[in-house]
Short mmCIF file of C-alpha atoms and ligand atoms in Angstrom, two decimals:
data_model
loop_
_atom_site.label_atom_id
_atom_site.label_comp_id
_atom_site.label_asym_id
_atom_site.label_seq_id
_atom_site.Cartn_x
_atom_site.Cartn_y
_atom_site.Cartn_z
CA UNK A 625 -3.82 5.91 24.21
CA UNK A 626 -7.17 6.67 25.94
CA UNK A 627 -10.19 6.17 23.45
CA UNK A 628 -11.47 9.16 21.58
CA UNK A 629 -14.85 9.95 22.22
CA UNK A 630 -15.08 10.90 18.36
CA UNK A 631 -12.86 8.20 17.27
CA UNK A 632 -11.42 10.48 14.85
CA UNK A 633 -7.81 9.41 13.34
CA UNK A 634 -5.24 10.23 10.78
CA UNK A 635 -5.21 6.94 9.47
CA UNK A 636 -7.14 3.41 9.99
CA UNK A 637 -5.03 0.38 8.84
CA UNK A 638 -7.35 -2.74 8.61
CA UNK A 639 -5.06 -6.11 9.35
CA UNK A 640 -2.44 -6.70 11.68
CA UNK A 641 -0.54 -9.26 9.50
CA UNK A 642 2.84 -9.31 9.22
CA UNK A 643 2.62 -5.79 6.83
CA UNK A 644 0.01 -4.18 8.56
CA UNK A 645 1.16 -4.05 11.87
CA UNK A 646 4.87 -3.11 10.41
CA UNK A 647 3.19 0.04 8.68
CA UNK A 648 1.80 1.18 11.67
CA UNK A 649 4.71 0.96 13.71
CA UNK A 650 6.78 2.55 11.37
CA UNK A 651 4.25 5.01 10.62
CA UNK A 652 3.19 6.09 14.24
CA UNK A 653 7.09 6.16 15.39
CA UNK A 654 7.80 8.71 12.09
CA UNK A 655 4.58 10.84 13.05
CA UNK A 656 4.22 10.69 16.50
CA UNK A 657 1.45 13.69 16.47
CA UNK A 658 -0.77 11.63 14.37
CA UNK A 659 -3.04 9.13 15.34
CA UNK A 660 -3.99 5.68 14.29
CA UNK A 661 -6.22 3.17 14.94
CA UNK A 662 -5.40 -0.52 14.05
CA UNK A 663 -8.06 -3.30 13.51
CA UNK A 664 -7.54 -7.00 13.96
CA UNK A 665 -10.13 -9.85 13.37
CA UNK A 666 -8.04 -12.70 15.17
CA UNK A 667 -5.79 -12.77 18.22
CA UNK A 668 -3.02 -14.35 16.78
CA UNK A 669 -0.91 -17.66 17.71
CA UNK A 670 2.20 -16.59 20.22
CA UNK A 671 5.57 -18.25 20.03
CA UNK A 672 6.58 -20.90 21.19
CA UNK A 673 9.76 -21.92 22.33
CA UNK A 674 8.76 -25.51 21.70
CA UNK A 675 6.78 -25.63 18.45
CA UNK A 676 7.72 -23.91 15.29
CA UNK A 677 5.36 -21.57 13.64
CA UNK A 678 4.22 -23.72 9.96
CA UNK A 679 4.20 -20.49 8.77
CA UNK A 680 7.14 -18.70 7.94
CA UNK A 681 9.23 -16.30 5.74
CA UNK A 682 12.14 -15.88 3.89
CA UNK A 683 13.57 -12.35 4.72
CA UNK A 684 15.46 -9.84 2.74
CA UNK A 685 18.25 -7.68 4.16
CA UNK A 686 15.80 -4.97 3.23
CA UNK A 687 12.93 -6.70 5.09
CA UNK A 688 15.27 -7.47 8.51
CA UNK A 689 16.28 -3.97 8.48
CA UNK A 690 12.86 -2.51 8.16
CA UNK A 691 11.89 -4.60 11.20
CA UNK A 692 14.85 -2.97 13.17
CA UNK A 693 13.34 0.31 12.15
CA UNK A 694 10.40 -0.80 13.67
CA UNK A 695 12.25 -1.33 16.57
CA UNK A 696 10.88 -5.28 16.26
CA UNK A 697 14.31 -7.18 15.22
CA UNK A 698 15.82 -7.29 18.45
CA UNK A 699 13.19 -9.18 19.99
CA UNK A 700 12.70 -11.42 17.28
CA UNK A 701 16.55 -12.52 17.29
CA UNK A 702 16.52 -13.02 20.66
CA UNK A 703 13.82 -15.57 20.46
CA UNK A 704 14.14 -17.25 17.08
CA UNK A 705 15.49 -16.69 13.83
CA UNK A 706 17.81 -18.84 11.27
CA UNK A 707 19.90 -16.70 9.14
CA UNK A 708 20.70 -18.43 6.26
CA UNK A 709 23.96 -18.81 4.28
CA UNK A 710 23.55 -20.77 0.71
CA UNK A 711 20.62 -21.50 -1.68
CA UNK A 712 20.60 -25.14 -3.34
CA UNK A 713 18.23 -24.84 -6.01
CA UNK A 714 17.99 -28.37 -8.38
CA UNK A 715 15.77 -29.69 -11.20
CA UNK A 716 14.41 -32.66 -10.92
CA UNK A 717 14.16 -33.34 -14.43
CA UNK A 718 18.16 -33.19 -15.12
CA UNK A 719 21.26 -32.55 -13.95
CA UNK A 720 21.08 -28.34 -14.18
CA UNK A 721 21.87 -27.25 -9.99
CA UNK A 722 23.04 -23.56 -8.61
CA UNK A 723 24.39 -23.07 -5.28
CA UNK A 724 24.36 -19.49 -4.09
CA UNK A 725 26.47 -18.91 -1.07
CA UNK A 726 26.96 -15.55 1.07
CA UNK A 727 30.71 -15.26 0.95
CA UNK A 728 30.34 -14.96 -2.90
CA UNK A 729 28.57 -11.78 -2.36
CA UNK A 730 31.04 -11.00 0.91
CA UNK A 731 27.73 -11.26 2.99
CA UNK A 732 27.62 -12.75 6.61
CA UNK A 733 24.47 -14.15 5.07
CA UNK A 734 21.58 -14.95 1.94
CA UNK A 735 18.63 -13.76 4.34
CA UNK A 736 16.61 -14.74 7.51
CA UNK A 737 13.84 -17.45 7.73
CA UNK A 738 11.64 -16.35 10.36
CA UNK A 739 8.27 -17.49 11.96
CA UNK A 740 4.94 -15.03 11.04
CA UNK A 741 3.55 -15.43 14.15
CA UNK A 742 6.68 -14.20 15.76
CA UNK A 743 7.18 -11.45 13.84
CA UNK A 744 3.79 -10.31 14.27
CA UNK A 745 3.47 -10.50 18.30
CA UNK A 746 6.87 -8.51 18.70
CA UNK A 747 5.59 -5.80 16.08
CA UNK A 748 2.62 -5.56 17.95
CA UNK A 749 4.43 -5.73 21.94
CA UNK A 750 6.21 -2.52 20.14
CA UNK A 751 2.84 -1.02 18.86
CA UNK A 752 1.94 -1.34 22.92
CA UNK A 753 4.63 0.91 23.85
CA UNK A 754 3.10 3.75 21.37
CA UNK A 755 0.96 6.05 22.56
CA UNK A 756 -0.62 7.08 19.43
CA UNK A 757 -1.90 4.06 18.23
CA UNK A 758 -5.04 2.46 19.03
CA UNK A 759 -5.15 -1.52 18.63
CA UNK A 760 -8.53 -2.73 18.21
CA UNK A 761 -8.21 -6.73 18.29
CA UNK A 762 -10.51 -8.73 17.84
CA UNK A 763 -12.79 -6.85 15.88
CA UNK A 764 -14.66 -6.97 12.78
CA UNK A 765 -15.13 -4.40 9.94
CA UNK A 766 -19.35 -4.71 9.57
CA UNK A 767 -19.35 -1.56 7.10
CA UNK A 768 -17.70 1.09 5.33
CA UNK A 769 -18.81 4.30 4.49
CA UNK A 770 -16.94 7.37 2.83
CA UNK A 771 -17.44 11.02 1.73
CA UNK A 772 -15.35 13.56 -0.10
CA UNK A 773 -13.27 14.10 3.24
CA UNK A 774 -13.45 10.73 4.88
CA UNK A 775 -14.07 7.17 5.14
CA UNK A 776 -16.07 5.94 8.18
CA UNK A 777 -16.09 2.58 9.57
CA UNK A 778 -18.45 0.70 11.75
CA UNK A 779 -16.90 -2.25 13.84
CA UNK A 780 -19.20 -5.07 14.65
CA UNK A 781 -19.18 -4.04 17.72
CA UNK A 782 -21.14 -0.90 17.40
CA UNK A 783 -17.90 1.59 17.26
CA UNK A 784 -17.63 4.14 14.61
CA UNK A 785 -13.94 5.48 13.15
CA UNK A 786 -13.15 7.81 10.68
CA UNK A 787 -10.06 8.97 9.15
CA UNK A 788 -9.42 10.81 5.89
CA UNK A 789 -7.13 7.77 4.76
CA UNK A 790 -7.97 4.65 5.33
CA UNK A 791 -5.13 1.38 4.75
CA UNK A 792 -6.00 -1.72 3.85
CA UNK A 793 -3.75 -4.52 4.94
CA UNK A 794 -6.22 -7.50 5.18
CA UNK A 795 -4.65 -9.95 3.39
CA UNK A 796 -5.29 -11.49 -0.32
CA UNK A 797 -8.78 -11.92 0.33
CA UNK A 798 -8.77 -8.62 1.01
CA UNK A 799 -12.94 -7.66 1.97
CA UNK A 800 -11.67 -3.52 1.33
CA UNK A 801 -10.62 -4.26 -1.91
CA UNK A 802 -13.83 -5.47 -2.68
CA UNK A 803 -15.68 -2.84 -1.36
CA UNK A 804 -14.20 -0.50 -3.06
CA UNK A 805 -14.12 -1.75 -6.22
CA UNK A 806 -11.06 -2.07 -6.94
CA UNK A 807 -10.26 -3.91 -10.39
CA UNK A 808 -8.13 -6.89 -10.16
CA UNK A 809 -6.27 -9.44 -12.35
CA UNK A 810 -6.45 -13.04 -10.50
CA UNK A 811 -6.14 -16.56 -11.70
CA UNK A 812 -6.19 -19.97 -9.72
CA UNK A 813 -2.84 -21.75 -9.84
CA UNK A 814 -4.75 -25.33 -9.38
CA UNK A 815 -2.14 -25.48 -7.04
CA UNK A 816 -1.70 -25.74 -3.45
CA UNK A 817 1.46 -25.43 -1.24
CA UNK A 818 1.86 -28.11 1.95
CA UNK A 819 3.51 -26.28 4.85
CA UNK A 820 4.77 -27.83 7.95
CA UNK A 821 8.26 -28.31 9.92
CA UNK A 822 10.19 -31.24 9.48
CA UNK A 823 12.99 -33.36 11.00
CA UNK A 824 15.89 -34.89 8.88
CA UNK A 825 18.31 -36.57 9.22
CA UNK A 826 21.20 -34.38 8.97
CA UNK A 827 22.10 -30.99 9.51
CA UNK A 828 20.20 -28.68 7.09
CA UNK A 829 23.64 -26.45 6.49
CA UNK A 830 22.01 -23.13 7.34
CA UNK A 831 21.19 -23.79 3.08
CA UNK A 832 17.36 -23.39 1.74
CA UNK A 833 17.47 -26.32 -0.58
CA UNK A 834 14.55 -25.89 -3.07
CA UNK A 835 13.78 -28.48 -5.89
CA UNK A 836 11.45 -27.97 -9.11
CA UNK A 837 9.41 -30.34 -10.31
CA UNK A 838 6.88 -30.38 -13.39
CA UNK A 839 4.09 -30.75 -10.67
CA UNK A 840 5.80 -27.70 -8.58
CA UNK A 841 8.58 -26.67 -6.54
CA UNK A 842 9.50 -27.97 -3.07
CA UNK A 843 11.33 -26.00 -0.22
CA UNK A 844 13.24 -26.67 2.77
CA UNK A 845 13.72 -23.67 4.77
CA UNK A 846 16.45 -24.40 7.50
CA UNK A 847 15.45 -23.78 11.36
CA UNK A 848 17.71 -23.41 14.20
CA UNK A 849 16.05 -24.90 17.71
CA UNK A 850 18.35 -23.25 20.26
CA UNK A 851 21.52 -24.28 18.39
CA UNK A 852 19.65 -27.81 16.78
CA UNK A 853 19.80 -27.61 13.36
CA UNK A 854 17.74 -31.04 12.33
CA UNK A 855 14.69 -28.80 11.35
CA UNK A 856 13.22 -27.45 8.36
CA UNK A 857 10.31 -25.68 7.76
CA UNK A 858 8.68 -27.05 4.52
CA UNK A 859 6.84 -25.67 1.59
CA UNK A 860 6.13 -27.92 -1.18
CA UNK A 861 3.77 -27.04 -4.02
CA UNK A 862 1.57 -29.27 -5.95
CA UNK A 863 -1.32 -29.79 -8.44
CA UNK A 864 -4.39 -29.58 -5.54
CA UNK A 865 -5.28 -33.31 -6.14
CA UNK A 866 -1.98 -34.40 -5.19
CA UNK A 867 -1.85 -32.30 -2.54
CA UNK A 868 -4.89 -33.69 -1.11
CA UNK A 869 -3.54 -37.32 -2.11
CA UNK A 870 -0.22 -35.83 0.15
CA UNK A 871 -2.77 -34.43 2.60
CA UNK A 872 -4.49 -37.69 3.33
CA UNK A 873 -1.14 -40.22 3.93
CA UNK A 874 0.05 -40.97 8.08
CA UNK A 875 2.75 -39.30 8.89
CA UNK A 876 5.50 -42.35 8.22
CA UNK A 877 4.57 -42.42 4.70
CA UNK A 878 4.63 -38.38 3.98
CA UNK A 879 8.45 -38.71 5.60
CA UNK A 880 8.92 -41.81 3.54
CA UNK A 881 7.24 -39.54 0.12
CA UNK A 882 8.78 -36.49 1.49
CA UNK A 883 12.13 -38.26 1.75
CA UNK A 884 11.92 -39.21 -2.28
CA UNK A 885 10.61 -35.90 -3.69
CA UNK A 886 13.79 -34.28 -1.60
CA UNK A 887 16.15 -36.86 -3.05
CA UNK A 888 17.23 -37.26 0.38
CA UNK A 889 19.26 -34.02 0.51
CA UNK A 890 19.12 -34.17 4.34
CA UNK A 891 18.80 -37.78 4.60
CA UNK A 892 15.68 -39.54 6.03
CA UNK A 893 12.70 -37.34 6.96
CA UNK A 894 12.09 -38.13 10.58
CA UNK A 895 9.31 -36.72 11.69
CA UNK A 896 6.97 -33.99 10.66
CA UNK A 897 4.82 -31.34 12.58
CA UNK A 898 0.53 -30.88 11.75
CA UNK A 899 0.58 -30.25 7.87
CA UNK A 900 -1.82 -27.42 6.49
CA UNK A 901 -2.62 -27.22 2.89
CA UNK A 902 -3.01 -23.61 1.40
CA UNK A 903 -4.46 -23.14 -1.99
CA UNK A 904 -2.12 -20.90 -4.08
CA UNK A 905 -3.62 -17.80 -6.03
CA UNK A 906 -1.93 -15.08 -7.80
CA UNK A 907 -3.66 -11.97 -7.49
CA UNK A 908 -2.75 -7.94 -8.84
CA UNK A 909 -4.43 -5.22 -8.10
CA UNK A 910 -4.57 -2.89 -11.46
CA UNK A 911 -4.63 0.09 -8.57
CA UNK A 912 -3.82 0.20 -5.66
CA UNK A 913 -5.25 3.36 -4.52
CA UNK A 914 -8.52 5.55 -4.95
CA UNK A 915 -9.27 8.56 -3.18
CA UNK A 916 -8.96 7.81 0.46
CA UNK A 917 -7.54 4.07 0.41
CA UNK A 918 -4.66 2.75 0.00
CA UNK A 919 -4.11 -1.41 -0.51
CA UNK A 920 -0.72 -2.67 0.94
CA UNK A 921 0.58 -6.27 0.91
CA UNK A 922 -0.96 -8.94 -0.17
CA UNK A 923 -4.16 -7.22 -0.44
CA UNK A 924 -2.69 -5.39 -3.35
CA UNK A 925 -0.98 -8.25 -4.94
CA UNK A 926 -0.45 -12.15 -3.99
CA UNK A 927 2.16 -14.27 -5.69
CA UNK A 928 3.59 -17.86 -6.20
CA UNK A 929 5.63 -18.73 -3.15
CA UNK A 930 8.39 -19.99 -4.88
CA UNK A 931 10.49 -17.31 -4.97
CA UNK A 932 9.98 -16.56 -1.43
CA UNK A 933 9.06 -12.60 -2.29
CA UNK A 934 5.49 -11.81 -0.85
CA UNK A 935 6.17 -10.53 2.29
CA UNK A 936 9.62 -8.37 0.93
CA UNK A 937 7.28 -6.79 -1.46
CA UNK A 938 4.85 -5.97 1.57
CA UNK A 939 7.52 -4.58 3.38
CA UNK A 940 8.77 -2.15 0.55
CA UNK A 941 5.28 -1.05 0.17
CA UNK A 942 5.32 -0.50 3.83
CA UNK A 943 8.85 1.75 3.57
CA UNK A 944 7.50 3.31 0.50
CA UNK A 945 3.87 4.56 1.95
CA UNK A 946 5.42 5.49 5.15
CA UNK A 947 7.48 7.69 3.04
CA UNK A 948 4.72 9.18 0.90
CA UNK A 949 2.61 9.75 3.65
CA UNK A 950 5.59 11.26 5.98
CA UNK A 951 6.68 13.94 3.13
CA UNK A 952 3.04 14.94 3.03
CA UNK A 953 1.87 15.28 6.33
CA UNK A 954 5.16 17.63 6.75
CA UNK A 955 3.55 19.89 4.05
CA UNK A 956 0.31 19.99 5.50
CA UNK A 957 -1.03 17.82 2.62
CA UNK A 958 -4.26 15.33 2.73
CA UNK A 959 -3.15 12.20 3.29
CA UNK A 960 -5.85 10.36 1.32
CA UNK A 961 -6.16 12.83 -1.65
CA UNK A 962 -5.54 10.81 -4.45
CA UNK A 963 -2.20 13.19 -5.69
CA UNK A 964 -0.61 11.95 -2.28
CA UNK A 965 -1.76 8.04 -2.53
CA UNK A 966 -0.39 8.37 -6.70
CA UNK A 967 3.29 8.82 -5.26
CA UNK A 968 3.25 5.71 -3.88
CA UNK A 969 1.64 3.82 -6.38
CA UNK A 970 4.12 5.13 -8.86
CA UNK A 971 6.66 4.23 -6.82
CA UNK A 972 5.57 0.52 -6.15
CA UNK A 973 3.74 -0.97 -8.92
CA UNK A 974 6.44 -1.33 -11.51
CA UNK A 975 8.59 -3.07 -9.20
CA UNK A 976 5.56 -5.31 -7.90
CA UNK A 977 4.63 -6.07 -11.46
CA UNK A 978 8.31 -7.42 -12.36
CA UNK A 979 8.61 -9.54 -9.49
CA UNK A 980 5.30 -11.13 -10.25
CA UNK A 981 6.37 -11.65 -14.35
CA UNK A 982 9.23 -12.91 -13.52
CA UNK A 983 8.28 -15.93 -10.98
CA UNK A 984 5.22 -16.44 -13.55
CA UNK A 985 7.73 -17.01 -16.51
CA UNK A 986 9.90 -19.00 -13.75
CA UNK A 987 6.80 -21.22 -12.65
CA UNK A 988 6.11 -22.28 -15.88
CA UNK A 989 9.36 -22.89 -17.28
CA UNK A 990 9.80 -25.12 -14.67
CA UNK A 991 6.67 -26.61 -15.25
CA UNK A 992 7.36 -27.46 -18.97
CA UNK A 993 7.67 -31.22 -20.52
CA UNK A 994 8.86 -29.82 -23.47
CA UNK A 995 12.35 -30.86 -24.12
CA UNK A 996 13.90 -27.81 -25.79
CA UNK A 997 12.87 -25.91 -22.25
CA UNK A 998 13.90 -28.58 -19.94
CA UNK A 999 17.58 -28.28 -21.60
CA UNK A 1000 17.49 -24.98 -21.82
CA UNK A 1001 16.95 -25.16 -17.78
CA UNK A 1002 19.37 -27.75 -17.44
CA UNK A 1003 21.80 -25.78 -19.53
CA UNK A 1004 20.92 -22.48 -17.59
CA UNK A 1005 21.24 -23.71 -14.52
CA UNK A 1006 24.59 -24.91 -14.76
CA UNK A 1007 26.19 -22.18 -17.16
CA UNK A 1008 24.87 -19.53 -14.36
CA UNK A 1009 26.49 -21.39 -11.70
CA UNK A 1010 29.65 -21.10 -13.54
CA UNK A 1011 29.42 -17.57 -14.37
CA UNK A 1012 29.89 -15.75 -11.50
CA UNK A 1013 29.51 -12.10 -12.51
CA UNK A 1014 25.97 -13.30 -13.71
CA UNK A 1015 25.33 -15.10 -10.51
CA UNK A 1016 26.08 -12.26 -8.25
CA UNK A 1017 24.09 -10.34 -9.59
CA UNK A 1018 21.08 -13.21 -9.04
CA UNK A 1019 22.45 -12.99 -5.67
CA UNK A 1020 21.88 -9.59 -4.93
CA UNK A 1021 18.39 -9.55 -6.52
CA UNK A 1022 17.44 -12.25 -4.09
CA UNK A 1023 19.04 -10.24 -1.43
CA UNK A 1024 17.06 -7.39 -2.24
CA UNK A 1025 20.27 -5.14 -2.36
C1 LIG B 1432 3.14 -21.24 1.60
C2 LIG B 1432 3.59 -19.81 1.61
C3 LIG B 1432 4.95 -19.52 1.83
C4 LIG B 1432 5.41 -18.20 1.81
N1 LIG B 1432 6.73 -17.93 2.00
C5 LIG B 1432 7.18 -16.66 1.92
C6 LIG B 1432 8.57 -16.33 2.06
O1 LIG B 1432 9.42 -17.21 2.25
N2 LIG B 1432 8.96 -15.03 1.96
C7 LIG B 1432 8.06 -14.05 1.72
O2 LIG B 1432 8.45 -12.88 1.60
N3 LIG B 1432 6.74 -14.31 1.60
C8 LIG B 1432 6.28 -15.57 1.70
N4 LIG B 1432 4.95 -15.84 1.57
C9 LIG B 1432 4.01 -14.74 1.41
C10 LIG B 1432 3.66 -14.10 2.76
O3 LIG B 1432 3.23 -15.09 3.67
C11 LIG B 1432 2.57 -13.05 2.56
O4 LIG B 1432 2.99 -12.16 1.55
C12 LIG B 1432 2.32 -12.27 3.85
O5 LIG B 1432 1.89 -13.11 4.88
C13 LIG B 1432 1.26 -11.20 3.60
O6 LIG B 1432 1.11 -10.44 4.76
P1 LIG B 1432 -0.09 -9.42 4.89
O7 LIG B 1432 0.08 -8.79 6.25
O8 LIG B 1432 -0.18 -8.55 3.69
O9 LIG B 1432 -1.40 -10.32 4.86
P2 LIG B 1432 -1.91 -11.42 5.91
O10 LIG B 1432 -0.79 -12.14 6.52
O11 LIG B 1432 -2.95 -12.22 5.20
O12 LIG B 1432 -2.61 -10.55 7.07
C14 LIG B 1432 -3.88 -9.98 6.90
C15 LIG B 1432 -4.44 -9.68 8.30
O13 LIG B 1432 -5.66 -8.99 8.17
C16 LIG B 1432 -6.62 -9.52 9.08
N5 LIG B 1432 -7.96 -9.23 8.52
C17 LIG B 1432 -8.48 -9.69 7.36
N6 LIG B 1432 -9.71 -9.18 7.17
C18 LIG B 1432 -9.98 -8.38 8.25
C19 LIG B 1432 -11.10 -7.59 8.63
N7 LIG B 1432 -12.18 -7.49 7.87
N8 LIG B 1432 -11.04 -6.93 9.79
C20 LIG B 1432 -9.92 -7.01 10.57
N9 LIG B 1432 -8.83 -7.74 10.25
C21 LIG B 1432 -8.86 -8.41 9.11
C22 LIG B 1432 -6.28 -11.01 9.13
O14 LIG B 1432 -6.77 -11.62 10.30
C23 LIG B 1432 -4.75 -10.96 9.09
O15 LIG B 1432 -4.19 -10.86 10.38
C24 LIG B 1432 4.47 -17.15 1.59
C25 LIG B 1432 3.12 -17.43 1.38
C26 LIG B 1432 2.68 -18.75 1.39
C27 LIG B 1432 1.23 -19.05 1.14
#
């Protein structure tokens, strides 16, 4: 789209993460007469055919199929994705273990693991092809301004937008959240998660194996290099010193430590990619909208990743705004008024809210030395696993169906 003079829009979506960049595709394909502008800090990492992205998700059938509405998915499975087709999940402490497979629930599959950075670049080579979006990258947010009708932004680059709604998708450090005051529950975890690809030994099964341990739960997300399937992407939380401990060790002894805390599922650990340590926060917005902004993602809410759910919650807030927004601007409504931002609010925060309780009671059941709770885990574990009615229904929660 040729710049606006006035750099008037619709609607300005700060962050082109994973949900960011997914609203305004979705958005800007369901109104093409309105305009938006989209503002990145960072150029992102590309793929890759060689290296995998440490970074990567766990998708819902909900979340794939939102990226095909975005007209994204195709381009992502033709480069890289591991659809996955059982869920190991084992505490260390005992014998309790569930397997979840897909033909139980007559599905070709549990879910997708795919690579951020991937998704990202092939939302964004489709935001390219839309004429009525503007993507500003990189560029910074230096200040925000609003009045009864709009908010204004200045870039640090001099450039002034306004827009009478403005999204913000910048992350869990969100800097709009902050501006605008809104209130927010957060606590530190004193946890941090290790994430890096791996080589093993054997096959990973198309299975995400994922083992809980008083000190955290570690994950091993299968990968598929062009048909090899002797890769995992790994997430494994800890208590921060031991992740720094974990940090600080060569590469042969992480494998070697790796190899232990996995009980070898996969065999040996052979080698393993650059590891990043990311602290671990969980964060709720008690609103997520005020008159004229919206929060969206994990600028709205940030969770443990052990269930695997942030992104699949950013991706039904993405549906459900789109929605909102799309029923209003029909009608001729505002678009920031706070009656239009309510809807989706309403329609989001309960769910958000359950997901978070629920991995919070999870996390720290798992977490417990008491011994009633670890054989009531070891108990539950295994009486789920034989009750298949009940573990369906597990299934399809995980599923998002
Ligand atoms: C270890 C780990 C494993 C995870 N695994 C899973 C999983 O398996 N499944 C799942 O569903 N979720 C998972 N998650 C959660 C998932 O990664 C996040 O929910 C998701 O990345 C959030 O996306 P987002 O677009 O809201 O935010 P972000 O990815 O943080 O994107 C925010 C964007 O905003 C930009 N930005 C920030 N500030 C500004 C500014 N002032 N101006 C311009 N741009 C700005 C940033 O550069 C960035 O591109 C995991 C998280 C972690 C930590």
């Amino acid at each position: 789209m040729a710049e606006q003079k006035n750099r008037q829009y619709d609607v300005i979506v700060v962050g082109a993460g994973m949900v960011g960049a997914a609203f305004a595709c979705l958005f800007a394909q369901a109104n093409p007469k309105l305009k938006l502008a989209l503002i990145e800090a960072h150029q992102g990492a590309s793929y890759s055919p060689e290296k995998f992205d440490p970074r990567v998700a766990a998708l819902t059938e909900k979340s794939r199929s939102l990226l095909e509405c975005c007209g994204a998915w195709q381009s992502i499975a033709e480069k890289r994705v591991s659809a996955y087709l059982a869920m190991d999940v084992w505490d260390a402490e005992g014998t309790g273990r569930i397997r979840f497979n897909s033909q139980d629930v007559h599905q070709p599959n549990l879910g997708h693991i795919v690579e951020n950075s991937l998704v990202v670049e092939s939302l964004l080579n489709k935001i390219q092809q839309l004429d009525n979006i503007a993507f500003l990258c990189p560029v910074r947010v230096a200040s925000y301004s609003d009045s009864e009708q709009q908010v204004t932004l200045e870039l640090d680059d001099g450039r002034l937008l306004s827009a009478p709604l403005l999204v913000a998708a910048d992350g869990g450090n969100s800097a709009i959240r902050q501006q605008f005051n809104f209130p927010t529950r957060e606590w530190d975890y004193g946890h941090s998660a290790i994430v890096t690809t791996v080589e093993t030994e054997q096959v990973n099964q198309q299975t995400a194996w994922q083992r809980f341990m008083p000190t955290g739960p570690l994950a091993l997300l299968p990968l598929d290099k062009a048909g090899d399937k002797h890769y995992c992407s790994l997430v494994w939380s800890q208590e921060s010193a031991e992740a720094e401990r974990l940090m600080a060790l060569d590469d042969a002894e992480f494998c070697r430590e790796l190899g232990f805390a996995s009980e070898h599922c996969l065999g040996k650990i052979t080698a393993v990619d650059k590891r990043y340590s990311i602290p671990l926060r969980q964060r709720h917005a008690t609103d997520y909208v005020v008159e004229r902004v919206a929060l969206l993602g994990d600028s709205a809410h940030t969770i443990h990743p052990l269930a695997g759910q942030g992104v699949n919650l950013g991706f039904a807030d993405v549906a459900a705004l789109v929605d909102t927004l799309s029923a209003a601007a029909k009608r001729g409504n505002d678009l920031g008024s706070l009656m239009t931002l309510n809807k989706y609010q309403r329609q989001r925060k309960p769910e958000n809210l359950a997901m978070m309780a629920a991995m919070e009671g999870f996390k720290r059941l798992f977490a417990a030395d008491n011994l009633a709770l670890r054989l009531l885990r070891n108990i539950g574990l295994s009486q789920v696993d034989n009750l298949k009615p009940v573990k369906n229904e597990i299934i399809k929660q995980v599923m998002g169906l």
